GROMACS .gro file of C-alpha atoms in nm:
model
  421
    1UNK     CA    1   2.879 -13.345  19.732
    2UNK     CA    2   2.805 -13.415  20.118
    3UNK     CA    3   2.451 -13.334  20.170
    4UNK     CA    4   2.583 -13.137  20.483
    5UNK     CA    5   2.724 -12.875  20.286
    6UNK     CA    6   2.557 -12.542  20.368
    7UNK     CA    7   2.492 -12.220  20.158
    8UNK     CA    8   2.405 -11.843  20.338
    9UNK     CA    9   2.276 -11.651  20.087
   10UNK     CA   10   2.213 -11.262  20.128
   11UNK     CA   11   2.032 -11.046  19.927
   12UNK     CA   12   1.781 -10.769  19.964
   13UNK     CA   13   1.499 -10.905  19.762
   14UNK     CA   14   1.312 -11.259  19.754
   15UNK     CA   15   1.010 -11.376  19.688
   16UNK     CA   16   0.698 -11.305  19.736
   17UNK     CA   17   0.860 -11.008  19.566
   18UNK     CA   18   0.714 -11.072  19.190
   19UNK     CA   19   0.934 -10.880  18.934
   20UNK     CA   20   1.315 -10.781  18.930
   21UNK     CA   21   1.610 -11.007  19.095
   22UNK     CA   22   1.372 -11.145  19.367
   23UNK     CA   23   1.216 -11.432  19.124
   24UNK     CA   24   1.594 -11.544  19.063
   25UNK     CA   25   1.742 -11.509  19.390
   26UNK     CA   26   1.450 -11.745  19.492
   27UNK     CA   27   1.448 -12.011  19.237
   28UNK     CA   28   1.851 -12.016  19.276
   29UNK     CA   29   1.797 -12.110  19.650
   30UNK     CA   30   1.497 -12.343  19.572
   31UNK     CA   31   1.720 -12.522  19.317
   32UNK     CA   32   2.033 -12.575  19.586
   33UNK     CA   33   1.806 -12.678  19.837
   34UNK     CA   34   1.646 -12.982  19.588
   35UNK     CA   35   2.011 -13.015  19.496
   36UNK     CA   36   2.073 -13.134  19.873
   37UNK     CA   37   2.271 -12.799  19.995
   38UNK     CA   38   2.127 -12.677  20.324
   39UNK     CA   39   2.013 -12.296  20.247
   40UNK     CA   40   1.961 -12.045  20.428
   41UNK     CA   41   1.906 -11.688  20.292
   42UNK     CA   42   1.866 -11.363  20.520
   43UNK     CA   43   1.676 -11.094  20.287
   44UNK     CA   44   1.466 -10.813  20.384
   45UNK     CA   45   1.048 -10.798  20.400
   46UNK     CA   46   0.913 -10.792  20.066
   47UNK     CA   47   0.929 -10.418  19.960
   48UNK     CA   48   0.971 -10.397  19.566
   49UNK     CA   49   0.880 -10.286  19.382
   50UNK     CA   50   0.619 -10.063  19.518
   51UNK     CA   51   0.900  -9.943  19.758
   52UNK     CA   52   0.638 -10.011  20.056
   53UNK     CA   53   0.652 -10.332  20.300
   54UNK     CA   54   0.372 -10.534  20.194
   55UNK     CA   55   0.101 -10.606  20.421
   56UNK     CA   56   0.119 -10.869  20.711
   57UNK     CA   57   0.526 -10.837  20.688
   58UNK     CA   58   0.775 -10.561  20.863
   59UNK     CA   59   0.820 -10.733  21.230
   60UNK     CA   60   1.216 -10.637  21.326
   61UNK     CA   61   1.286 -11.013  21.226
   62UNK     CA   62   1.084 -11.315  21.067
   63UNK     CA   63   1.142 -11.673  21.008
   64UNK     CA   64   0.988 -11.894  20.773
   65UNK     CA   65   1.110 -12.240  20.579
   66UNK     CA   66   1.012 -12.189  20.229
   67UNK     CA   67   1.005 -12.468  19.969
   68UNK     CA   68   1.341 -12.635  20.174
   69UNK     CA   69   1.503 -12.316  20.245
   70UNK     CA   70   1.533 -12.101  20.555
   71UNK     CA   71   1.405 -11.767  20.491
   72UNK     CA   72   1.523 -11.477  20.716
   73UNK     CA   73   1.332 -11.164  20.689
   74UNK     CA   74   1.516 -10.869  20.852
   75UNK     CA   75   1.362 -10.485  20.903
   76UNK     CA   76   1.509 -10.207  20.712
   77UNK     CA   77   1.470  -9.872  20.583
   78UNK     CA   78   1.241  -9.839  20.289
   79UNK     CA   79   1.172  -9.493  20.146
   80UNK     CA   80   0.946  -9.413  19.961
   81UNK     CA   81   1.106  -9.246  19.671
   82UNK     CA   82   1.436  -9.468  19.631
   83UNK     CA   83   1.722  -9.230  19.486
   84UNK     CA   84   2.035  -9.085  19.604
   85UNK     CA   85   2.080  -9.088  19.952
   86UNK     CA   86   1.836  -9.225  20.109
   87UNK     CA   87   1.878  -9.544  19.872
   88UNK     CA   88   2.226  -9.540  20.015
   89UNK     CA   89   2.063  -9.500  20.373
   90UNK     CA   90   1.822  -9.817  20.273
   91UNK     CA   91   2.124 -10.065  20.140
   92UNK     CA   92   2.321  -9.963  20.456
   93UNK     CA   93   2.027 -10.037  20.730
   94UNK     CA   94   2.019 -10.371  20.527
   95UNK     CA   95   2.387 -10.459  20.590
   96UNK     CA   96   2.371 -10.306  20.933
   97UNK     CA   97   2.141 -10.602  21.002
   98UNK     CA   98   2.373 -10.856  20.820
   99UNK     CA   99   2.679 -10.742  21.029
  100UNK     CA  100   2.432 -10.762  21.358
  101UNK     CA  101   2.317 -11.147  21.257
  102UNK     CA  102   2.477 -11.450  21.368
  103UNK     CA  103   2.574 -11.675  21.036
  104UNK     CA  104   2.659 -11.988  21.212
  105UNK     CA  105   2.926 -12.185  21.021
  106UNK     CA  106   2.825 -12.177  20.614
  107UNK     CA  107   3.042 -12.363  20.344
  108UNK     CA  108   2.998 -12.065  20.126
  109UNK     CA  109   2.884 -11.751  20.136
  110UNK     CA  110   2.659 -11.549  19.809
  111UNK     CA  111   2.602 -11.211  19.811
  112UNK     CA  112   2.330 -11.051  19.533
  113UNK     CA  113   2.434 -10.779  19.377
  114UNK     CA  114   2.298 -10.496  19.311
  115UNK     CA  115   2.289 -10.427  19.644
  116UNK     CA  116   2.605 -10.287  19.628
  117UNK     CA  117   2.620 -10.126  20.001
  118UNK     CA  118   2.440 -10.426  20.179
  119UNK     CA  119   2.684 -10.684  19.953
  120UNK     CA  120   3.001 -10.478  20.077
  121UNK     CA  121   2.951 -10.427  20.452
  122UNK     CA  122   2.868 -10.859  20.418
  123UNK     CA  123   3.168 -10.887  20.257
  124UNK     CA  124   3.390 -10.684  20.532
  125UNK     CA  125   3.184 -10.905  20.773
  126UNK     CA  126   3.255 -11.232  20.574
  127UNK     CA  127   3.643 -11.126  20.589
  128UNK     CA  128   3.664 -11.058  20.966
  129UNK     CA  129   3.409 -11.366  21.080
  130UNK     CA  130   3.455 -11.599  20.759
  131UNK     CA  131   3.774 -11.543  20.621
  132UNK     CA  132   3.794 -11.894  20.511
  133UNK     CA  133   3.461 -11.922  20.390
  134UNK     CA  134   3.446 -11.964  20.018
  135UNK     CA  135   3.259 -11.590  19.922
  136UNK     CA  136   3.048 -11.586  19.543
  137UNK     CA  137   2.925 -11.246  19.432
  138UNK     CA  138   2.665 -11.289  19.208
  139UNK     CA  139   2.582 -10.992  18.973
  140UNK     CA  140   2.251 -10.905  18.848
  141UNK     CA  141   2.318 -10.561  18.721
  142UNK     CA  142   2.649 -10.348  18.743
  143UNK     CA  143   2.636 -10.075  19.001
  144UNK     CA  144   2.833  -9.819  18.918
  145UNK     CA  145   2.780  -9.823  18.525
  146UNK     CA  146   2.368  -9.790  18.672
  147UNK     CA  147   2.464  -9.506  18.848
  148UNK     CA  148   2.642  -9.383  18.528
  149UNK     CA  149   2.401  -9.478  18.219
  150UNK     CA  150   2.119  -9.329  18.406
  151UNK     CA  151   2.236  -8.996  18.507
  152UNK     CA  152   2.145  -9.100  18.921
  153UNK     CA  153   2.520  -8.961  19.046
  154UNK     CA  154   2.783  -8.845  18.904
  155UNK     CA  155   3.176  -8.726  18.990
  156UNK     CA  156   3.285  -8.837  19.303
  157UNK     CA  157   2.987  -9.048  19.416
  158UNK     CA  158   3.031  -9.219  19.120
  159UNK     CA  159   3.395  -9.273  19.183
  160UNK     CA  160   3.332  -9.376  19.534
  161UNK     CA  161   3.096  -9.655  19.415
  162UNK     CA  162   3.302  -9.779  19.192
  163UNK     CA  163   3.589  -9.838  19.443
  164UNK     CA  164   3.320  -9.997  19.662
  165UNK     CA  165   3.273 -10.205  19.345
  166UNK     CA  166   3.602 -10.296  19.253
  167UNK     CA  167   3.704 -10.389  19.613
  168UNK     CA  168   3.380 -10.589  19.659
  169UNK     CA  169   3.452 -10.794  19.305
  170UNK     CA  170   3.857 -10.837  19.361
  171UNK     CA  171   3.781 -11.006  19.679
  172UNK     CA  172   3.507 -11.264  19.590
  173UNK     CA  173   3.641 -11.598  19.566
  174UNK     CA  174   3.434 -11.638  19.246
  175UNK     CA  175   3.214 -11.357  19.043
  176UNK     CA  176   2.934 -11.485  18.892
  177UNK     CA  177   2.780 -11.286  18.628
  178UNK     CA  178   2.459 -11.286  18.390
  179UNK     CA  179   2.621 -11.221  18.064
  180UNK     CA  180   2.952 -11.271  17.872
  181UNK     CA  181   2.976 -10.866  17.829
  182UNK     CA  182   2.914 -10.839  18.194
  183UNK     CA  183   3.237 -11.028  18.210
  184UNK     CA  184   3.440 -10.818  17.983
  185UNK     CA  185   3.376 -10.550  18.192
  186UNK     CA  186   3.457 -10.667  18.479
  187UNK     CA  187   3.794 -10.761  18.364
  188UNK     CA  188   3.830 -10.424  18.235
  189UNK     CA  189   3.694 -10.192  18.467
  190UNK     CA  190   3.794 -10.335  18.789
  191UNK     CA  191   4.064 -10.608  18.726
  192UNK     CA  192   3.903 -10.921  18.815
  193UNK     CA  193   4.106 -11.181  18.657
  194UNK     CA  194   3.882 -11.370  18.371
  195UNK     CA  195   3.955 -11.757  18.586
  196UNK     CA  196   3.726 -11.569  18.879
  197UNK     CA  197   3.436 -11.533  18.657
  198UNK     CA  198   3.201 -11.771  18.575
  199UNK     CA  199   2.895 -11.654  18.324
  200UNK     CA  200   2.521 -11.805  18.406
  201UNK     CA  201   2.234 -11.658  18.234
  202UNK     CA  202   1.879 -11.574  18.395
  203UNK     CA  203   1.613 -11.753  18.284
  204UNK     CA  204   1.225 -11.738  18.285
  205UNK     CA  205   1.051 -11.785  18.647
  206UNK     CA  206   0.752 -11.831  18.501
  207UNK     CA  207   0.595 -12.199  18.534
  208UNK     CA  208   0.513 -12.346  18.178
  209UNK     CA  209   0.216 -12.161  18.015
  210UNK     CA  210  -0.110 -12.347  17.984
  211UNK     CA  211  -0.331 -12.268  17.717
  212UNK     CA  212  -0.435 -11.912  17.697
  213UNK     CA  213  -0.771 -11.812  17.587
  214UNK     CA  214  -0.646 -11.544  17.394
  215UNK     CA  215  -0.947 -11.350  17.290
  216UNK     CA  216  -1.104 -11.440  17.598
  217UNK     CA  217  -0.796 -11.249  17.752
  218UNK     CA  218  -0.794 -10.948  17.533
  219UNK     CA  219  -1.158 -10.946  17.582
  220UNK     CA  220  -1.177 -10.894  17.949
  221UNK     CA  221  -0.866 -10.617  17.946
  222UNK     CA  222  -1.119 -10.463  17.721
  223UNK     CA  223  -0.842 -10.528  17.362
  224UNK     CA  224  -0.987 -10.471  17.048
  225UNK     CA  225  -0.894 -10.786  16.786
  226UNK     CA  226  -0.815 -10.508  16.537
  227UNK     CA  227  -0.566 -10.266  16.811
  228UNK     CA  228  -0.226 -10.363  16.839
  229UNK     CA  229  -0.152 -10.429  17.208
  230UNK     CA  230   0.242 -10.306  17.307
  231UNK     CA  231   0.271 -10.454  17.669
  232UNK     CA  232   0.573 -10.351  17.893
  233UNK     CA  233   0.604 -10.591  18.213
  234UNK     CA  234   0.809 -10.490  18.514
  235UNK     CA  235   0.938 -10.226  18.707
  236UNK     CA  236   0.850  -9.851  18.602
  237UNK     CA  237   1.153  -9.709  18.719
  238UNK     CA  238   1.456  -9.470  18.645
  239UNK     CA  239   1.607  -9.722  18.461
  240UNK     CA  240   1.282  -9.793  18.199
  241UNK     CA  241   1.272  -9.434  18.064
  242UNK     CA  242   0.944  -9.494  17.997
  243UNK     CA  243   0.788  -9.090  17.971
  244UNK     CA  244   0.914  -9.236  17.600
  245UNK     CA  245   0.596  -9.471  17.600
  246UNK     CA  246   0.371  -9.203  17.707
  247UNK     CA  247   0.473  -9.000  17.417
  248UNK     CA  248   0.452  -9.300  17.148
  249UNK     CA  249   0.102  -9.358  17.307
  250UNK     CA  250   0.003  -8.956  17.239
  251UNK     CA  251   0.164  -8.975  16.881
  252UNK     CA  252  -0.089  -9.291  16.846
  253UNK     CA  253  -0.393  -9.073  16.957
  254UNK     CA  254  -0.287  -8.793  16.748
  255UNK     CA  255  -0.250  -9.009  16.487
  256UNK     CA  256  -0.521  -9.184  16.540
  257UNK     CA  257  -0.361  -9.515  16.511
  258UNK     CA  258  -0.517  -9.805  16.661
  259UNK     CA  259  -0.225  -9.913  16.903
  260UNK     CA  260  -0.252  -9.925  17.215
  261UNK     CA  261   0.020  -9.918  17.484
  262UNK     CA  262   0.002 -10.079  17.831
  263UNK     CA  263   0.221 -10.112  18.111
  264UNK     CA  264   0.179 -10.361  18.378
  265UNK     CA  265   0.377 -10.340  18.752
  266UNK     CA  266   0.510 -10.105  18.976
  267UNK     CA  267   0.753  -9.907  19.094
  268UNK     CA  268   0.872  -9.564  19.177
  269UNK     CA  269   0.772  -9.349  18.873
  270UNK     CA  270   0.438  -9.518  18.802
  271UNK     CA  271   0.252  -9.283  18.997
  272UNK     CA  272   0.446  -8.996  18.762
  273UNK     CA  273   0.367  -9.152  18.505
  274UNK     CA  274   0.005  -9.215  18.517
  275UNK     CA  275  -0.048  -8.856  18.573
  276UNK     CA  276   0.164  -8.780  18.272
  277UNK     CA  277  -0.084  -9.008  18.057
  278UNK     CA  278  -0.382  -8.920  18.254
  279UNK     CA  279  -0.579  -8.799  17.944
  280UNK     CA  280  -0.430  -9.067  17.644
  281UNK     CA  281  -0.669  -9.290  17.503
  282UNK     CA  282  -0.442  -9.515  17.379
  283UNK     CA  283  -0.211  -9.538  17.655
  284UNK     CA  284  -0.384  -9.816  17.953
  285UNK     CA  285  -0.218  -9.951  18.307
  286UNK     CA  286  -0.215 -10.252  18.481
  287UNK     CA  287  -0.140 -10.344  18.834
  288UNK     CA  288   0.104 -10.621  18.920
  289UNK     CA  289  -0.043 -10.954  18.844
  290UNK     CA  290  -0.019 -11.301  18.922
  291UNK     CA  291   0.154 -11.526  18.740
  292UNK     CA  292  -0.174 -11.689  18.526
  293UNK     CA  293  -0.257 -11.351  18.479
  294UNK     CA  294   0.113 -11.248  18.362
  295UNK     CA  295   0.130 -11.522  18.136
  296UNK     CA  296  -0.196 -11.458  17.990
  297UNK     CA  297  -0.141 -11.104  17.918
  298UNK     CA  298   0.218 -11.178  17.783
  299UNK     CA  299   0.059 -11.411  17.530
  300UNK     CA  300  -0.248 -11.250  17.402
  301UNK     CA  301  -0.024 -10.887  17.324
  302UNK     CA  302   0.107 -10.853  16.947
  303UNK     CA  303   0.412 -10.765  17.079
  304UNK     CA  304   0.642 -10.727  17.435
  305UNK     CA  305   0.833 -10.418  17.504
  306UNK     CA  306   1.184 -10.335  17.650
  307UNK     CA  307   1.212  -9.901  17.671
  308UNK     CA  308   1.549  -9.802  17.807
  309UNK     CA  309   1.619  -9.475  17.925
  310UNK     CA  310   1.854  -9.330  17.657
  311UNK     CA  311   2.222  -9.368  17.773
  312UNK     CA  312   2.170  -9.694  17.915
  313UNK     CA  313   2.353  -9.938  17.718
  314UNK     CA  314   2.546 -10.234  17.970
  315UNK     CA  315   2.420 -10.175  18.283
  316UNK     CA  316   2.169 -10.476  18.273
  317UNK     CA  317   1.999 -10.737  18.077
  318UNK     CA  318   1.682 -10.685  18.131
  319UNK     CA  319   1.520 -10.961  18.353
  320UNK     CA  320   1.197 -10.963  18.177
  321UNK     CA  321   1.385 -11.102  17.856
  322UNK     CA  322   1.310 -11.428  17.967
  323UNK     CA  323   0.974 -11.436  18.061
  324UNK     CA  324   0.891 -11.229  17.707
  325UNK     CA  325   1.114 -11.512  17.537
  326UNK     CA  326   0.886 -11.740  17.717
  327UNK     CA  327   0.528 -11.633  17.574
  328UNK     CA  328   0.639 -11.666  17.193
  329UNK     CA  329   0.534 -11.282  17.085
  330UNK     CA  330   0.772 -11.063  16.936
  331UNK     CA  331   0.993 -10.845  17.145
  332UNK     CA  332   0.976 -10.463  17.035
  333UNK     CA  333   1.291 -10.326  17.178
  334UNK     CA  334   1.303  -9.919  17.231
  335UNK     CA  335   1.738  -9.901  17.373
  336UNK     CA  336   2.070  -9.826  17.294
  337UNK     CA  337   2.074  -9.987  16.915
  338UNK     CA  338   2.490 -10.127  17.012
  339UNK     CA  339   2.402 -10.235  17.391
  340UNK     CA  340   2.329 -10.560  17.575
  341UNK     CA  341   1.967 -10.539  17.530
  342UNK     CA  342   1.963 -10.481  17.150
  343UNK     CA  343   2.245 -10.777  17.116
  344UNK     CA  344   2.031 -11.005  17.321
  345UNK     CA  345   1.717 -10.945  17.087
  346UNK     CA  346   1.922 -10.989  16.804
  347UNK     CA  347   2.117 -11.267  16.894
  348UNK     CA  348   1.783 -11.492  16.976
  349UNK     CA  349   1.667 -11.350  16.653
  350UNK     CA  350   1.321 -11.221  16.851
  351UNK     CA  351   1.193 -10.878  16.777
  352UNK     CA  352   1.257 -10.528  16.633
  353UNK     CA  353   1.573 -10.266  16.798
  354UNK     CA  354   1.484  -9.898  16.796
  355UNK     CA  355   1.651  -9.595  16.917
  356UNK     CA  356   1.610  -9.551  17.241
  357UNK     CA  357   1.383  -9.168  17.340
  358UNK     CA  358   1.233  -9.203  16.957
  359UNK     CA  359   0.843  -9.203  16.976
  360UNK     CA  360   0.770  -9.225  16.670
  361UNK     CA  361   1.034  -9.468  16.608
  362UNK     CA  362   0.867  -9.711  16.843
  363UNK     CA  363   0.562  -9.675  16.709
  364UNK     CA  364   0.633  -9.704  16.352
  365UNK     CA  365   0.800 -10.014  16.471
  366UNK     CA  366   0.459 -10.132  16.682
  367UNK     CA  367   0.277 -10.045  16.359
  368UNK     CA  368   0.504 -10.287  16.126
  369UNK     CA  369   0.505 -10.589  16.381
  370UNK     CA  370   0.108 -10.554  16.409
  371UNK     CA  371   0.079 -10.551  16.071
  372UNK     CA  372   0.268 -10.864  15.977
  373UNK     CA  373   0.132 -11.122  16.170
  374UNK     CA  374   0.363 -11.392  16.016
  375UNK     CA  375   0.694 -11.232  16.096
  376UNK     CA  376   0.575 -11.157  16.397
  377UNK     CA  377   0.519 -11.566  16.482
  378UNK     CA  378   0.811 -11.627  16.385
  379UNK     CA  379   1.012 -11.401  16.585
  380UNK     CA  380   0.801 -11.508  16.894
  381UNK     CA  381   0.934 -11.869  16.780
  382UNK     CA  382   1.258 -11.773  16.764
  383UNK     CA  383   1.239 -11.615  17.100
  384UNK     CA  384   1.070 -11.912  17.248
  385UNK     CA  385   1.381 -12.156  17.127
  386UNK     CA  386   1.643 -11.948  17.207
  387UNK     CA  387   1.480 -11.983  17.638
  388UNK     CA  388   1.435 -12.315  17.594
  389UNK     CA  389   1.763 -12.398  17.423
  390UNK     CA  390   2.004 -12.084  17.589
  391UNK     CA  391   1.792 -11.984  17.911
  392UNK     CA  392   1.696 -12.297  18.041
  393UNK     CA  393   1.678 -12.248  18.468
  394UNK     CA  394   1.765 -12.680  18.581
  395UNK     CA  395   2.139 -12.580  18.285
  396UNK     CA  396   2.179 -12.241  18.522
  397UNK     CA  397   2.107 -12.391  18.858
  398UNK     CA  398   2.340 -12.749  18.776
  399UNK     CA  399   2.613 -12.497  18.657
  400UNK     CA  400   2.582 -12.253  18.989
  401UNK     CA  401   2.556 -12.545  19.198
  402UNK     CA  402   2.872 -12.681  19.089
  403UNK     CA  403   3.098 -12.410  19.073
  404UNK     CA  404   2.979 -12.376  19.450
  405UNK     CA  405   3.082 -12.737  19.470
  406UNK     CA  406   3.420 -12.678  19.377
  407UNK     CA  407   3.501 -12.413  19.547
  408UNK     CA  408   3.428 -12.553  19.856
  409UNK     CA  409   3.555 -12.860  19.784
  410UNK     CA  410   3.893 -12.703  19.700
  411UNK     CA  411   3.828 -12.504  20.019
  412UNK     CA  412   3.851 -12.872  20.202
  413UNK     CA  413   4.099 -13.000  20.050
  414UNK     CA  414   4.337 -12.701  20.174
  415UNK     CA  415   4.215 -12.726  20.515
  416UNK     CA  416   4.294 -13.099  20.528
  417UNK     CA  417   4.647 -13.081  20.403
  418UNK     CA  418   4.778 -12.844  20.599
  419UNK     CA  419   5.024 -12.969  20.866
  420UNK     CA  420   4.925 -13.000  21.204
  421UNK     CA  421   5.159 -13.030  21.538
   0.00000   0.00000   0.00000
């Protein structure tokens, strides 16, 4: 590979963004740029997700050079409560800006999905300006079945999306998705021939934990060695279905069981949230930390929660899989007991599937895991070999890096042999 070969990526979140697709959109561009691609990535200030520009950002452009890549940050609509249309009206101010920038002359082209408005007006853009330019969609979560599994539209919006989807996917040179079931259904719902797919798995963006002080850590968040801590990391959105939690936590009280449930991060229904569980004792919250702080807290919990919102079943795999994998404690899994999720727990052989919108399910569940120690090691063993073994990041970025290579290699190769006069 020429060292002159250059990569645009676009994509609405990067780092310093701390939780969702921003952590892998960023390592993905670190690890081309050490791999001797020039990258350039044109993103959005850092928004998410508190769904608020974060301070010292928001100027109508920005340009920095982070860790070998150029980083450009372009202005856009942020509301403040992201759903229906004005989430529509945010993605669309973000590809406004895309269409309006020059690209200069990349060797390949990635758009991050999600961002299913922003990723199709780029690709419209890519196919007037860049028809020849090799163009990888690379999908985090599937849009339309979102839209679906979480009740957010329905009827014809949902049917527009989904042609938005299906045009956007049929015309990437190369789909690359997170999961083999994402695959199957994109072969199945929009007709992307299997050969245009290429599967690479997430992994952990956490650096390697050093020792944690585990009392120490449960100490100062104020853990008792006798509660059993249920942590949830991440985004407290739509998505998490997490008014679930706050009644597991009240069944807990009533109970008087000595669990304790405690959700870390933002996002748009934390504020709703924390005024559901205003008055539960056993129910605690956490801002967004950094990532000593993250670790620590992952570690010194009995066990790591996924909640779903019921009906979500292949939408996603849930990013903070990997970093829960990661810390070695057991995953307690509240979702759709036949969907991605629940098959990914089960596969790495790592924690406990409930029903997803069962209270006293999950806490029945948090109750077992506390109270067996042993099998709770070992599922947080099991966890931690299946990320080291299946979700390794250098095995995702080598295998991204050379599918890029190949298709714009092959790319070459056409342009050379065609005939000149």
């Amino acid at each position: 590979m020429s060292s002159a070969h250059e990569v645009l990526v676009l994509g609405l979140n990067y780092p310093p963004e701390p939780t969702g697709i921003s952590p892998y959109t960023g390592s993905m561009a670190r690890g081309l740029a050490r791999r001797g691609f020039i990258t350039r990535v044109l993103t959005t200030h850092p928004h998410y997700p508190d769904w608020k520009v974060r301070p010292g950002y928001g100027e109508w452009s920005r340009s920095e050079h982070l860790d070998g890549v150029d980083v450009t940050r372009l202005k856009h609509y942020v509301p403040g409560t992201p759903r229906g249309l004005k989430r529509v009206a945010s993605e669309a101010s973000f590809g406004a800006r895309l269409a309006g920038r020059r690209w200069r002359h990349p060797d390949a082209i990635v758009a991050v999905s999600p961002a299913l408005i922003s990723s199709g007006m780029a690709a419209v853009r890519a196919k007037v300006t860049h028809r020849k330019t090799p163009l990888i969609v690379w999908v985090q979560d599937l849009y339309t079945l979102g839209l679906s599994e979480t009740g957010q539209a329905k009827g014809i919006v949902v049917k527009a999306m989904a042609a938005i989807e299906g045009w956007l996917l049929r015309n990437a040179d190369t789909v690359v998705v997170i999961h083999d079931r994402f695959a199957t259904r994109v072969v199945e719902d929009f007709g992307v021939p299997r050969a245009r797919i290429t599967v690479v798995r997430n992994w952990t963006h956490l650096p390697p934990a050093p020792h944690v002080d585990i009392a120490a850590t449960r100490e100062r968040f104020g853990w008792d060695a006798d509660t059993t801590v249920v942590l949830h990391a991440g985004n407290m959105g739509v998505k998490q279905g997490l008014d679930n939690v706050i009644g597991a936590a009240r069944l807990a009280e009533s109970r008087r069981e000595s669990v304790r449930f405690v959700l870390v991060g933002g996002g748009s229904q934390r504020r709703q949230l924390e005024e559901s569980g205003q008055d539960v004792t056993t129910l605690q919250f956490l801002p967004s930390l950094d990532d000593a702080d993250f670790a620590s807290v992952l570690a010194s919990a009995d066990c790591l929660l996924v909640n779903e919102l019921p009906g979500v079943s292949e939408m996603a795999v849930p990013s903070k899989l990997t970093s829960y994998f990661s810390a070695g404690r057991p995953v307690l899994a509240a979702t759709d007991v036949t969907g991605i999720t629940a098959e990914e727990v089960r596969t790495a052989d790592a924690g406990v599937v409930v029903p997803s919108g069962d209270p006293a399910a999950l806490l029945d569940a948090a109750i077992q895991l506390g109270a067996d120690p042993e099998r709770a090691r070992q599922l947080g063993l099991n966890g931690r070999e299946y990320r080291n073994t299946v979700l390794d990041e250098e095995s995702a970025i080598d295998k991204f890096t050379e599918m890029l290579t190949n298709l714009i290699t092959q790319g070459e190769a056409v342009t050379v042999s065609v005939p000149t006069r």
